[in-house]
Amino acid sequence: MNFSSAKKIIPNFFTAMNMALGFYSVVETTNGNYKFAAWLIVFAAVSDALDGMFARITNTSSKLGVELDSLADVISFGLAPAFLFWKIYLYQFEYVGLLIAVIFLVSGGYRLARFNTQLVGFDKNYFSGLPIPMAAMTVSSFVVLFVNNGEVSSIYSQMIIPLLLLLSALMVSRIKYDTLPKPTLKSIKEKPFEIVFLLISVIGAYMTDGKAIFYIFIFVILFGIFRQLINSLQNKLK
């Protein structure tokens, strides 16, 4: 095996890890270990970020890698969270609950397919529609924060269906969401607000033992909607 071939293994390893963690999350959901299943989705998101990072570092980005990454994402960020919420709460609504879980899964799959067909190059300044890993991390952090002893308290359970439907709609929308800033001097100059917000978010998540993650994602999601509304209003007034 030459060095060039060896470099390609690194990002593909993290993609495979992403896929495996998504499957493991489904298994743990079946076993009733809901919080652990949610954390596995978070770990899958970390693996998803690492495969992209190492693909850029090793200059081994490819269309095959993009397709493989999407297949992994459908499992880890579509199937796993949809099944997790069906098992925790949606099952009691029978076919309606199943439909809501399927809508989340299909919306995520559509989001990935649209991304792949519109991909030009391997670096983007923003995403069109809410990225499926962000949607999955939002629902996973909800489970970590509000699910205890396998149940959601009645107060927070009322949030589940609106949250899933909102995330599903945002994934298929055209609302712009910024990509994570790269750890470069150029990126720091171009996106100072994003860099500061990212640092504050990491510190906040650490200081609250991860409990702040849900609220951070909700802020990012609402900020994207608010920015879209402001831009649309400004365009109409021109």
mmCIF file of C-alpha atoms in Angstrom:
data_model
loop_
_atom_site.group_PDB
_atom_site.id
_atom_site.type_symbol
_atom_site.label_atom_id
_atom_site.label_comp_id
_atom_site.label_asym_id
_atom_site.label_seq_id
_atom_site.Cartn_x
_atom_site.Cartn_y
_atom_site.Cartn_z
ATOM 1 C CA MET A 1 0.000 0.000 0.000
ATOM 2 C CA ASN A 2 1.491 3.333 -1.060
ATOM 3 C CA PHE A 3 1.266 6.569 0.936
ATOM 4 C CA SER A 4 -1.427 8.058 -1.324
ATOM 5 C CA SER A 5 -3.724 5.081 -0.728
ATOM 6 C CA ALA A 6 -3.020 5.125 3.002
ATOM 7 C CA LYS A 7 -4.100 8.767 3.234
ATOM 8 C CA LYS A 8 -7.542 7.897 1.868
ATOM 9 C CA ILE A 9 -8.099 5.365 4.649
ATOM 10 C CA ILE A 10 -8.097 8.040 7.373
ATOM 11 C CA PRO A 11 -11.246 9.998 6.364
ATOM 12 C CA ASN A 12 -13.002 6.782 5.292
ATOM 13 C CA PHE A 13 -12.264 5.296 8.720
ATOM 14 C CA PHE A 14 -14.122 8.161 10.421
ATOM 15 C CA THR A 15 -16.984 7.822 7.925
ATOM 16 C CA ALA A 16 -17.239 4.127 8.790
ATOM 17 C CA MET A 17 -17.106 5.021 12.486
ATOM 18 C CA ASN A 18 -19.957 7.479 11.944
ATOM 19 C CA MET A 19 -22.035 4.747 10.307
ATOM 20 C CA ALA A 20 -21.215 2.207 13.021
ATOM 21 C CA LEU A 21 -22.124 4.629 15.826
ATOM 22 C CA GLY A 22 -25.459 5.350 14.138
ATOM 23 C CA PHE A 23 -26.260 1.638 14.005
ATOM 24 C CA TYR A 24 -25.114 1.203 17.611
ATOM 25 C CA SER A 25 -27.461 4.044 18.599
ATOM 26 C CA VAL A 26 -30.410 2.172 17.057
ATOM 27 C CA VAL A 27 -29.421 -0.954 19.005
ATOM 28 C CA GLU A 28 -29.204 0.955 22.298
ATOM 29 C CA THR A 29 -32.557 2.635 21.607
ATOM 30 C CA THR A 30 -34.066 -0.835 21.172
ATOM 31 C CA ASN A 31 -32.537 -1.805 24.523
ATOM 32 C CA GLY A 32 -34.100 1.252 26.199
ATOM 33 C CA ASN A 33 -30.805 3.055 26.823
ATOM 34 C CA TYR A 34 -32.086 6.321 25.401
ATOM 35 C CA LYS A 35 -29.547 8.773 26.782
ATOM 36 C CA PHE A 36 -26.643 6.584 25.725
ATOM 37 C CA ALA A 37 -28.222 6.236 22.286
ATOM 38 C CA ALA A 38 -28.442 10.030 22.086
ATOM 39 C CA TRP A 39 -24.787 10.424 23.049
ATOM 40 C CA LEU A 40 -23.834 7.920 20.355
ATOM 41 C CA ILE A 41 -25.460 10.227 17.796
ATOM 42 C CA VAL A 42 -23.359 13.091 19.193
ATOM 43 C CA PHE A 43 -20.217 10.955 18.856
ATOM 44 C CA ALA A 44 -21.264 10.097 15.301
ATOM 45 C CA ALA A 45 -21.449 13.831 14.568
ATOM 46 C CA VAL A 46 -17.901 14.238 15.885
ATOM 47 C CA SER A 47 -16.754 11.432 13.560
ATOM 48 C CA ASP A 48 -18.610 13.106 10.691
ATOM 49 C CA ALA A 49 -16.741 16.350 11.345
ATOM 50 C CA LEU A 50 -13.405 14.533 11.585
ATOM 51 C CA ASP A 51 -13.798 12.721 8.285
ATOM 52 C CA GLY A 52 -14.327 16.029 6.485
ATOM 53 C CA MET A 53 -11.444 17.657 8.326
ATOM 54 C CA PHE A 54 -8.993 14.866 7.520
ATOM 55 C CA ALA A 55 -10.204 14.694 3.906
ATOM 56 C CA ARG A 56 -9.217 18.363 3.529
ATOM 57 C CA ILE A 57 -5.941 17.983 5.442
ATOM 58 C CA THR A 58 -4.859 14.971 3.364
ATOM 59 C CA ASN A 59 -6.354 16.449 0.172
ATOM 60 C CA THR A 60 -8.295 13.229 -0.455
ATOM 61 C CA SER A 61 -11.805 14.650 -0.903
ATOM 62 C CA SER A 62 -13.697 12.762 -3.599
ATOM 63 C CA LYS A 63 -17.194 12.197 -4.942
ATOM 64 C CA LEU A 64 -17.032 8.639 -3.598
ATOM 65 C CA GLY A 65 -16.262 10.009 -0.137
ATOM 66 C CA VAL A 66 -19.192 12.444 -0.377
ATOM 67 C CA GLU A 67 -21.605 9.646 -1.302
ATOM 68 C CA LEU A 68 -20.284 7.348 1.421
ATOM 69 C CA ASP A 69 -20.551 10.160 3.948
ATOM 70 C CA SER A 70 -24.188 10.753 2.971
ATOM 71 C CA LEU A 71 -25.045 7.079 3.414
ATOM 72 C CA ALA A 72 -23.523 7.192 6.898
ATOM 73 C CA ASP A 73 -25.406 10.418 7.683
ATOM 74 C CA VAL A 74 -28.766 8.902 6.720
ATOM 75 C CA ILE A 75 -28.196 6.172 9.310
ATOM 76 C CA SER A 76 -26.694 8.262 12.111
ATOM 77 C CA PHE A 77 -28.627 11.520 11.700
ATOM 78 C CA GLY A 78 -31.818 10.349 9.994
ATOM 79 C CA LEU A 79 -32.731 6.830 11.058
ATOM 80 C CA ALA A 80 -31.159 6.839 14.542
ATOM 81 C CA PRO A 81 -32.816 10.031 15.902
ATOM 82 C CA ALA A 82 -36.142 9.278 14.163
ATOM 83 C CA PHE A 83 -36.256 5.822 15.744
ATOM 84 C CA LEU A 84 -35.090 7.220 19.091
ATOM 85 C CA PHE A 85 -37.987 9.663 19.272
ATOM 86 C CA TRP A 86 -40.481 7.103 18.008
ATOM 87 C CA LYS A 87 -39.405 4.711 20.776
ATOM 88 C CA ILE A 88 -39.411 7.386 23.498
ATOM 89 C CA TYR A 89 -42.620 9.231 22.680
ATOM 90 C CA LEU A 90 -44.139 8.980 19.207
ATOM 91 C CA TYR A 91 -45.119 5.296 19.452
ATOM 92 C CA GLN A 92 -48.213 6.199 21.501
ATOM 93 C CA PHE A 93 -49.706 8.050 18.524
ATOM 94 C CA GLU A 94 -49.502 4.875 16.407
ATOM 95 C CA TYR A 95 -49.491 5.625 12.664
ATOM 96 C CA VAL A 96 -49.452 9.404 13.170
ATOM 97 C CA GLY A 97 -46.366 9.121 15.364
ATOM 98 C CA LEU A 98 -44.757 6.786 12.848
ATOM 99 C CA LEU A 99 -45.492 9.277 10.072
ATOM 100 C CA ILE A 100 -43.814 12.118 12.005
ATOM 101 C CA ALA A 101 -40.694 9.996 12.526
ATOM 102 C CA VAL A 102 -40.670 9.051 8.825
ATOM 103 C CA ILE A 103 -41.052 12.715 7.805
ATOM 104 C CA PHE A 104 -37.909 13.541 9.793
ATOM 105 C CA LEU A 105 -36.010 10.645 8.191
ATOM 106 C CA VAL A 106 -37.149 11.408 4.632
ATOM 107 C CA SER A 107 -36.500 15.155 5.031
ATOM 108 C CA GLY A 108 -32.953 14.398 6.113
ATOM 109 C CA GLY A 109 -32.454 12.041 3.168
ATOM 110 C CA TYR A 110 -33.791 14.651 0.765
ATOM 111 C CA ARG A 111 -31.513 17.286 2.304
ATOM 112 C CA LEU A 112 -28.463 15.078 1.724
ATOM 113 C CA ALA A 113 -29.469 14.194 -1.849
ATOM 114 C CA ARG A 114 -30.005 17.863 -2.711
ATOM 115 C CA PHE A 115 -26.651 18.776 -1.178
ATOM 116 C CA ASN A 116 -24.839 16.145 -3.264
ATOM 117 C CA THR A 117 -26.457 17.195 -6.536
ATOM 118 C CA GLN A 118 -25.630 20.867 -5.939
ATOM 119 C CA LEU A 119 -22.100 20.335 -4.613
ATOM 120 C CA VAL A 120 -19.467 22.288 -6.509
ATOM 121 C CA GLY A 121 -16.060 21.771 -4.934
ATOM 122 C CA PHE A 122 -15.729 20.459 -1.394
ATOM 123 C CA ASP A 123 -15.723 23.690 0.643
ATOM 124 C CA LYS A 124 -18.782 25.902 1.119
ATOM 125 C CA ASN A 125 -19.389 29.159 2.986
ATOM 126 C CA TYR A 126 -22.947 28.208 3.898
ATOM 127 C CA PHE A 127 -25.520 25.434 3.693
ATOM 128 C CA SER A 128 -28.858 25.754 1.921
ATOM 129 C CA GLY A 129 -31.263 24.337 4.483
ATOM 130 C CA LEU A 130 -30.511 23.062 7.968
ATOM 131 C CA PRO A 131 -27.726 20.430 7.826
ATOM 132 C CA ILE A 132 -28.949 17.006 8.948
ATOM 133 C CA PRO A 133 -26.173 16.595 11.586
ATOM 134 C CA MET A 134 -27.363 19.821 13.246
ATOM 135 C CA ALA A 135 -30.961 18.581 13.260
ATOM 136 C CA ALA A 136 -29.858 15.276 14.769
ATOM 137 C CA MET A 137 -27.680 16.975 17.386
ATOM 138 C CA THR A 138 -30.620 19.166 18.384
ATOM 139 C CA VAL A 139 -32.942 16.233 19.052
ATOM 140 C CA SER A 140 -30.151 14.217 20.683
ATOM 141 C CA SER A 141 -29.315 17.043 23.078
ATOM 142 C CA PHE A 142 -33.047 17.271 23.870
ATOM 143 C CA VAL A 143 -32.960 13.623 24.982
ATOM 144 C CA VAL A 144 -29.814 14.162 27.067
ATOM 145 C CA LEU A 145 -31.383 17.170 28.778
ATOM 146 C CA PHE A 146 -35.045 16.238 29.233
ATOM 147 C CA VAL A 147 -35.317 12.427 29.268
ATOM 148 C CA ASN A 148 -34.953 10.755 32.666
ATOM 149 C CA ASN A 149 -35.560 7.099 33.504
ATOM 150 C CA GLY A 150 -36.704 6.499 29.948
ATOM 151 C CA GLU A 151 -39.468 9.115 30.030
ATOM 152 C CA VAL A 152 -39.924 12.736 29.009
ATOM 153 C CA SER A 153 -41.598 14.973 31.576
ATOM 154 C CA SER A 154 -45.080 16.081 30.504
ATOM 155 C CA ILE A 155 -43.992 19.728 30.227
ATOM 156 C CA TYR A 156 -41.218 19.066 27.727
ATOM 157 C CA SER A 157 -42.981 16.256 25.870
ATOM 158 C CA GLN A 158 -45.243 18.869 24.269
ATOM 159 C CA MET A 159 -42.176 20.206 22.453
ATOM 160 C CA ILE A 160 -41.308 16.967 20.652
ATOM 161 C CA ILE A 161 -43.745 16.944 17.718
ATOM 162 C CA PRO A 162 -43.397 20.684 16.908
ATOM 163 C CA LEU A 163 -39.606 20.369 17.207
ATOM 164 C CA LEU A 164 -39.391 17.389 14.835
ATOM 165 C CA LEU A 165 -41.710 18.999 12.289
ATOM 166 C CA LEU A 166 -39.810 22.301 12.464
ATOM 167 C CA LEU A 167 -36.465 20.578 11.960
ATOM 168 C CA SER A 168 -37.891 18.547 9.070
ATOM 169 C CA ALA A 169 -39.185 21.707 7.377
ATOM 170 C CA LEU A 170 -35.883 23.529 7.893
ATOM 171 C CA MET A 171 -33.871 20.673 6.367
ATOM 172 C CA VAL A 172 -35.805 20.904 3.087
ATOM 173 C CA SER A 173 -35.929 24.720 3.183
ATOM 174 C CA ARG A 174 -33.578 27.154 1.440
ATOM 175 C CA ILE A 175 -32.677 29.008 4.633
ATOM 176 C CA LYS A 176 -28.936 29.661 4.805
ATOM 177 C CA TYR A 177 -26.873 28.290 7.677
ATOM 178 C CA ASP A 178 -23.192 29.112 7.997
ATOM 179 C CA THR A 179 -20.551 26.415 7.854
ATOM 180 C CA LEU A 180 -18.211 26.035 10.808
ATOM 181 C CA PRO A 181 -15.276 28.460 10.546
ATOM 182 C CA LYS A 182 -11.959 26.822 9.753
ATOM 183 C CA PRO A 183 -9.043 27.209 12.214
ATOM 184 C CA THR A 184 -7.136 29.573 9.924
ATOM 185 C CA LEU A 185 -6.165 33.252 10.172
ATOM 186 C CA LYS A 186 -8.192 34.005 7.031
ATOM 187 C CA SER A 187 -11.297 32.393 8.506
ATOM 188 C CA ILE A 188 -10.871 34.321 11.774
ATOM 189 C CA LYS A 189 -10.753 37.601 9.847
ATOM 190 C CA GLU A 190 -13.758 36.705 7.678
ATOM 191 C CA LYS A 191 -15.934 35.237 10.448
ATOM 192 C CA PRO A 192 -14.989 36.823 13.790
ATOM 193 C CA PHE A 193 -18.544 36.593 15.181
ATOM 194 C CA GLU A 194 -18.766 32.889 14.356
ATOM 195 C CA ILE A 195 -15.373 32.207 15.961
ATOM 196 C CA VAL A 196 -16.357 34.003 19.185
ATOM 197 C CA PHE A 197 -19.754 32.284 19.284
ATOM 198 C CA LEU A 198 -18.109 28.884 18.759
ATOM 199 C CA LEU A 199 -15.672 29.474 21.619
ATOM 200 C CA ILE A 200 -18.452 30.661 23.950
ATOM 201 C CA SER A 201 -20.550 27.626 22.980
ATOM 202 C CA VAL A 202 -17.719 25.186 23.726
ATOM 203 C CA ILE A 203 -17.064 26.829 27.113
ATOM 204 C CA GLY A 204 -20.785 26.912 27.927
ATOM 205 C CA ALA A 205 -21.230 23.253 26.994
ATOM 206 C CA TYR A 206 -18.233 22.286 29.140
ATOM 207 C CA MET A 207 -19.365 24.315 32.166
ATOM 208 C CA THR A 208 -22.893 22.860 32.043
ATOM 209 C CA ASP A 209 -21.815 19.240 31.405
ATOM 210 C CA GLY A 210 -23.324 19.397 27.935
ATOM 211 C CA LYS A 211 -26.734 20.682 29.047
ATOM 212 C CA ALA A 212 -26.301 23.979 27.180
ATOM 213 C CA ILE A 213 -25.891 22.235 23.815
ATOM 214 C CA PHE A 214 -29.647 22.028 23.170
ATOM 215 C CA TYR A 215 -30.147 25.743 23.768
ATOM 216 C CA ILE A 216 -27.114 26.588 21.620
ATOM 217 C CA PHE A 217 -28.572 24.678 18.684
ATOM 218 C CA ILE A 218 -31.996 26.247 19.187
ATOM 219 C CA PHE A 219 -30.343 29.684 19.098
ATOM 220 C CA VAL A 220 -28.496 28.849 15.860
ATOM 221 C CA ILE A 221 -31.687 27.506 14.256
ATOM 222 C CA LEU A 222 -33.772 30.539 15.240
ATOM 223 C CA PHE A 223 -30.998 32.919 14.205
ATOM 224 C CA GLY A 224 -31.021 31.391 10.719
ATOM 225 C CA ILE A 225 -34.789 31.865 10.451
ATOM 226 C CA PHE A 226 -34.604 35.446 11.775
ATOM 227 C CA ARG A 227 -31.786 36.366 9.380
ATOM 228 C CA GLN A 228 -33.755 34.947 6.448
ATOM 229 C CA LEU A 229 -36.816 36.993 7.401
ATOM 230 C CA ILE A 230 -34.751 40.193 7.703
ATOM 231 C CA ASN A 231 -33.065 39.597 4.332
ATOM 232 C CA SER A 232 -36.421 38.888 2.664
ATOM 233 C CA LEU A 233 -37.882 42.076 4.160
ATOM 234 C CA GLN A 234 -34.906 44.154 3.011
ATOM 235 C CA ASN A 235 -35.197 42.764 -0.531
ATOM 236 C CA LYS A 236 -38.876 43.685 -0.679
ATOM 237 C CA LEU A 237 -38.156 47.239 0.465
ATOM 238 C CA LYS A 238 -35.529 47.814 -2.219
#
